[in-house]
Amino acid sequence: MGKGGHYSGGLSMRSFKEAFCLVAIAVVCGGIAYFIHPRAPSFGIDKLERQLEEVQGMAEVFWVDARADEDFERAHLDGAISLNIEHWEEQLVDFLDRWPPDATTIVYCSSLACMRSHEIVERLREELGIEEVYVLKGGWESLLEAGIVEEGGS
Amino acid sequence: MKALSRIAYIVLGVTFAWAGVVKLSDPEAFLSSILTYQIFGSSVAVVAALVVPYLELCVGFSLATGALRGGGRWLAGGLTLVFLLLLFQGAIRGLNVDCGCFGSNAKSETTGYAWPIARDLLMLAGLAIGIVGERVANKREEQ
């Protein structure tokens, strides 16, 4: 064990306490960020997700592509419309024109890790009050893996 | 040796702090990055997305200034090892760690493991220089 600010060899009690202090500060700051940060992620994101197999068993599905415009133009699922966070206002008009209220709306973006589709689903639920709207878990990647779409076209 | 140790700590501290600051602005983007490793459940990933940037900032501040450095050293080493393990498992499983969700959003290939792994190994080397340098300097002072 060192003296003063000296190096303290192994994982001494002092080092442990200092590490605990740093972790505690980070946890408190993270907790505050959860409540006040405008882009803080929310818990329970998996409740918004549906597996491809579940979606394939649904009676009527309305597909929404939340990827960027250039990706949509390059390839998209047949019948899907584009609705992304960059052009929410403009594309929402088209969405409302074509949205069938009896269908389940499924939103996809690029992959399992892509959060754009979650944001679109949350906005459709909060701003339009649509309840039957979910994220396709795995997004475009899961459609590719299932052979439903191809990289260059749907 | 003391000067070398100080420089190593400052460089490492600034690197950690910068890594934290970059992530602080968009926790959702960081969550997306965490999820690409396909190892954590969504709740754990959300907690990590909220806490890890502040932890990096605290560790960086600790290393650079010397405040609570005993704990900062261990956390720096622990965090870097966790990052390395995540990268290695991603590379072995062939995961696409760059989903591009906030960029072009195109599906990209599994690339870019070499530089992050090299960077983390450099950080571990920097930490070792800091610790060894400090230890040698302290021994000299005691003699």
Coordinates of C-alpha atoms in Angstrom, one line a residue:
Chain A
M1 CA 0.0 0.0 0.0
G2 CA 1.5 3.3 -1.0
K3 CA 1.5 6.5 1.0
G4 CA -0.4 9.7 0.0
G5 CA -1.0 9.7 -3.7
H6 CA 1.5 6.9 -4.4
Y7 CA 0.8 3.8 -6.4
S8 CA -1.0 1.3 -4.3
G9 CA 0.0 -2.2 -5.6
G10 CA -2.9 -4.6 -6.0
L11 CA -6.6 -4.2 -5.6
S12 CA -6.4 -2.7 -2.1
M13 CA -9.5 -1.6 -0.1
R14 CA -8.6 2.0 -1.0
S15 CA -8.6 1.3 -4.7
F16 CA -11.8 -0.6 -4.4
K17 CA -13.5 2.3 -2.6
E18 CA -12.2 4.7 -5.2
A19 CA -13.5 2.5 -8.0
F20 CA -16.8 2.3 -6.2
C21 CA -17.0 6.1 -5.9
L22 CA -16.3 6.5 -9.7
V23 CA -19.0 3.8 -10.6
A24 CA -21.5 5.5 -8.2
I25 CA -21.0 8.9 -9.8
A26 CA -21.4 7.3 -13.3
V27 CA -24.6 5.5 -12.2
V28 CA -26.1 8.7 -10.7
C29 CA -25.3 10.7 -13.8
G30 CA -26.7 7.9 -16.1
G31 CA -29.8 7.9 -14.0
I32 CA -30.3 11.6 -14.3
A33 CA -29.6 11.3 -18.1
Y34 CA -32.4 8.7 -18.3
F35 CA -34.9 11.3 -17.2
I36 CA -33.6 14.5 -18.8
H37 CA -31.6 13.5 -21.9
P38 CA -33.7 14.1 -25.1
R39 CA -32.1 11.0 -26.7
A40 CA -32.1 8.7 -23.7
P41 CA -33.1 5.1 -24.7
S42 CA -36.1 3.6 -23.0
F43 CA -36.5 0.3 -21.3
G44 CA -38.8 -2.4 -22.7
I45 CA -37.8 -1.9 -26.3
D46 CA -38.2 -5.6 -26.8
K47 CA -42.0 -5.3 -26.1
L48 CA -42.3 -3.3 -29.3
E49 CA -40.6 -6.0 -31.3
R50 CA -42.1 -8.9 -33.2
Q51 CA -40.2 -11.8 -34.8
L52 CA -40.5 -12.4 -38.5
E53 CA -42.3 -15.7 -37.9
E54 CA -44.9 -14.0 -35.8
V55 CA -45.4 -11.3 -38.5
Q56 CA -45.8 -14.0 -41.2
G57 CA -48.6 -15.4 -39.2
M58 CA -50.5 -12.1 -39.0
A59 CA -53.7 -11.7 -41.1
E60 CA -52.9 -8.3 -42.6
V61 CA -49.6 -6.4 -42.4
F62 CA -48.8 -2.9 -43.5
W63 CA -45.1 -2.5 -44.0
V64 CA -43.2 0.6 -43.2
D65 CA -39.5 1.1 -44.1
A66 CA -37.7 3.3 -41.6
R67 CA -34.3 3.2 -43.3
A68 CA -32.8 6.3 -45.0
D69 CA -34.3 7.3 -48.4
E70 CA -31.4 6.1 -50.5
D71 CA -31.7 2.6 -48.9
F72 CA -35.4 2.5 -49.6
E73 CA -34.8 3.6 -53.2
R74 CA -32.1 0.9 -53.6
A75 CA -34.4 -1.9 -52.4
H76 CA -37.4 -2.3 -50.2
L77 CA -40.1 -4.8 -49.4
D78 CA -43.0 -5.0 -51.9
G79 CA -45.8 -2.8 -50.7
A80 CA -43.7 -1.0 -48.0
I81 CA -43.8 2.7 -47.7
S82 CA -41.0 4.9 -46.6
L83 CA -41.3 6.7 -43.3
N84 CA -38.1 7.8 -41.6
I85 CA -37.0 10.2 -38.9
E86 CA -35.4 12.6 -41.4
H87 CA -38.6 13.2 -43.4
W88 CA -41.2 12.4 -40.8
E89 CA -43.5 15.4 -41.6
E90 CA -43.5 14.9 -45.4
Q91 CA -43.8 11.1 -45.4
L92 CA -46.4 11.0 -42.7
V93 CA -49.0 12.4 -45.2
D94 CA -48.4 9.5 -47.5
F95 CA -48.5 7.1 -44.5
L96 CA -51.9 8.4 -43.4
D97 CA -53.3 8.2 -47.0
R98 CA -52.3 4.6 -47.3
W99 CA -52.5 3.2 -43.8
P100 CA -55.2 0.5 -43.4
P101 CA -56.5 0.8 -39.8
D102 CA -57.4 -2.9 -39.6
A103 CA -53.9 -4.0 -40.5
T104 CA -50.9 -4.5 -38.1
T105 CA -48.2 -2.0 -39.0
I106 CA -44.7 -3.4 -39.0
V107 CA -41.8 -1.1 -39.2
Y108 CA -38.3 -2.3 -40.2
C109 CA -34.9 -0.7 -40.4
S110 CA -31.5 -2.2 -41.3
S111 CA -30.6 -4.6 -38.5
L112 CA -31.1 -5.9 -35.0
A113 CA -29.2 -3.0 -33.6
C114 CA -30.9 -0.3 -35.6
M115 CA -33.1 1.9 -33.4
R116 CA -34.7 4.0 -36.1
S117 CA -37.7 1.7 -36.4
H118 CA -38.2 1.8 -32.6
E119 CA -38.3 5.6 -32.8
I120 CA -40.9 5.5 -35.6
V121 CA -43.0 3.0 -33.7
E122 CA -42.9 5.1 -30.6
R123 CA -43.9 8.2 -32.5
L124 CA -46.8 6.4 -34.3
R125 CA -48.0 5.2 -31.0
E126 CA -47.6 8.5 -29.1
E127 CA -48.5 11.1 -31.8
L128 CA -51.1 9.1 -33.8
G129 CA -52.4 6.8 -31.1
I130 CA -51.9 3.7 -33.3
E131 CA -51.7 0.6 -31.0
E132 CA -51.1 -2.2 -33.5
V133 CA -47.7 -1.0 -34.7
Y134 CA -44.5 -3.0 -34.0
V135 CA -40.8 -3.2 -34.9
L136 CA -39.6 -6.2 -37.1
K137 CA -36.9 -7.7 -34.9
G138 CA -33.7 -8.0 -37.0
G139 CA -35.1 -5.6 -39.6
W140 CA -33.9 -5.7 -43.2
E141 CA -31.2 -8.3 -42.3
S142 CA -33.8 -10.8 -41.1
L143 CA -35.8 -10.3 -44.4
L144 CA -32.5 -10.9 -46.3
E145 CA -31.7 -14.0 -44.2
A146 CA -35.2 -15.4 -44.8
G147 CA -34.8 -14.9 -48.5
I148 CA -37.8 -12.6 -48.7
V149 CA -35.8 -9.8 -50.2
E150 CA -32.5 -9.6 -52.0
E151 CA -29.7 -7.1 -51.5
G152 CA -30.4 -5.4 -54.8
G153 CA -34.2 -5.5 -54.9
S154 CA -37.3 -6.8 -53.2
Chain B
M1 CA 10.0 7.7 -15.1
K2 CA 7.5 9.8 -13.2
A3 CA 7.1 12.2 -16.2
L4 CA 6.6 9.3 -18.5
S5 CA 4.0 7.8 -16.1
R6 CA 2.2 11.2 -15.9
I7 CA 2.2 11.6 -19.7
A8 CA 0.8 8.0 -20.1
Y9 CA -2.0 8.7 -17.6
I10 CA -2.9 12.1 -19.2
V11 CA -3.0 10.6 -22.7
L12 CA -5.1 7.7 -21.5
G13 CA -7.3 9.9 -19.4
V14 CA -8.0 12.3 -22.3
T15 CA -8.7 9.3 -24.5
F16 CA -11.2 7.8 -22.1
A17 CA -12.8 11.2 -21.4
W18 CA -13.2 11.9 -25.1
A19 CA -14.7 8.5 -25.7
G20 CA -17.3 9.3 -23.0
V21 CA -18.0 12.8 -24.3
V22 CA -18.7 11.5 -27.8
K23 CA -21.2 9.0 -26.5
L24 CA -22.9 11.4 -24.1
S25 CA -24.5 13.4 -26.9
D26 CA -26.5 10.4 -28.3
P27 CA -27.1 7.5 -25.8
E28 CA -29.5 5.9 -28.3
A29 CA -26.7 5.7 -30.9
F30 CA -24.5 4.1 -28.3
L31 CA -27.3 1.6 -27.5
S32 CA -27.4 0.7 -31.1
S33 CA -23.6 0.0 -31.1
I34 CA -24.0 -2.1 -28.0
L35 CA -26.8 -4.2 -29.6
T36 CA -24.6 -4.9 -32.6
Y37 CA -22.5 -7.2 -30.4
Q38 CA -25.6 -9.3 -29.8
I39 CA -24.5 -10.3 -26.3
F40 CA -26.5 -8.2 -24.0
G41 CA -30.3 -8.2 -23.4
S42 CA -32.1 -5.0 -24.2
S43 CA -32.4 -3.9 -20.5
V44 CA -28.7 -4.4 -19.8
A45 CA -27.8 -2.6 -23.0
V46 CA -30.0 0.4 -22.1
V47 CA -28.3 0.6 -18.6
A48 CA -24.8 0.3 -20.3
A49 CA -25.7 3.0 -22.8
L50 CA -26.7 5.4 -20.0
V51 CA -23.9 4.6 -17.6
V52 CA -20.8 3.6 -19.6
P53 CA -20.2 7.1 -21.2
Y54 CA -20.2 8.7 -17.7
L55 CA -18.0 6.0 -16.4
E56 CA -15.5 6.6 -19.2
L57 CA -15.6 10.3 -18.4
C58 CA -15.0 9.7 -14.7
V59 CA -12.2 7.3 -15.4
G60 CA -10.6 9.7 -17.8
F61 CA -10.8 12.5 -15.3
S62 CA -9.4 10.3 -12.6
L63 CA -6.5 9.1 -14.7
A64 CA -5.6 12.6 -16.1
T65 CA -5.9 14.5 -12.8
G66 CA -4.8 11.8 -10.3
A67 CA -8.1 12.1 -8.3
L68 CA -9.2 8.6 -7.2
R69 CA -6.6 7.2 -9.5
G70 CA -6.3 3.9 -7.6
G71 CA -9.8 3.1 -8.6
G72 CA -9.5 4.7 -12.0
R73 CA -6.6 2.5 -12.9
W74 CA -8.6 -0.7 -12.2
L75 CA -11.7 0.6 -14.0
A76 CA -9.7 1.7 -17.0
G77 CA -8.1 -1.8 -17.2
G78 CA -11.4 -3.5 -16.7
L79 CA -13.3 -1.5 -19.2
T80 CA -10.6 -1.9 -21.8
L81 CA -10.6 -5.7 -21.3
V82 CA -14.4 -5.8 -21.6
F83 CA -14.2 -3.8 -24.8
L84 CA -11.5 -6.2 -26.1
L85 CA -13.6 -9.3 -25.2
L86 CA -16.6 -7.8 -27.0
L87 CA -14.5 -7.1 -30.1
F88 CA -12.9 -10.5 -30.1
Q89 CA -16.3 -12.3 -29.8
G90 CA -17.7 -10.1 -32.5
A91 CA -14.8 -10.9 -34.8
I92 CA -15.0 -14.7 -34.1
R93 CA -18.8 -14.7 -34.7
G94 CA -18.4 -12.6 -37.8
L95 CA -20.8 -9.9 -36.6
N96 CA -21.3 -6.7 -38.5
V97 CA -20.3 -4.2 -35.8
D98 CA -21.0 -1.2 -38.0
C99 CA -24.8 -1.2 -38.6
G100 CA -24.7 2.4 -40.0
C101 CA -28.0 3.1 -38.3
F102 CA -27.3 6.8 -38.0
G103 CA -25.3 7.1 -41.2
S104 CA -26.2 5.7 -44.6
N105 CA -28.0 2.9 -42.8
A106 CA -26.9 0.4 -45.4
K107 CA -26.0 -3.1 -44.4
S108 CA -22.2 -3.2 -44.4
E109 CA -19.8 -6.0 -44.2
T110 CA -18.0 -7.2 -41.2
T111 CA -15.0 -4.9 -41.2
G112 CA -13.0 -2.7 -38.9
Y113 CA -12.0 -5.0 -36.1
A114 CA -8.3 -4.5 -36.5
W115 CA -8.1 -0.8 -35.5
P116 CA -10.4 -1.0 -32.5
I117 CA -8.5 -4.0 -31.1
A118 CA -5.1 -2.3 -31.8
R119 CA -6.4 0.8 -30.1
D120 CA -7.5 -1.1 -27.0
L121 CA -4.2 -3.0 -26.8
L122 CA -2.4 0.4 -27.0
M123 CA -4.5 1.7 -24.2
L124 CA -3.6 -1.3 -22.1
A125 CA 0.0 -0.7 -22.9
G126 CA -0.4 3.0 -21.9
L127 CA -1.9 1.9 -18.6
A128 CA 1.0 -0.5 -18.0
I129 CA 3.5 2.3 -18.7
G130 CA 1.6 4.6 -16.2
I131 CA 1.5 2.0 -13.5
V132 CA 5.1 0.7 -13.9
G133 CA 6.4 4.2 -14.2
E134 CA 4.7 5.3 -11.1
R135 CA 5.9 2.3 -9.2
V136 CA 9.5 2.8 -10.2
A137 CA 9.4 6.5 -9.4
N138 CA 7.9 5.7 -5.9
K139 CA 10.6 3.1 -5.2
R140 CA 13.3 5.6 -6.2
E141 CA 11.8 8.2 -3.9
E142 CA 11.7 5.7 -1.0
Q143 CA 15.4 4.7 -1.4

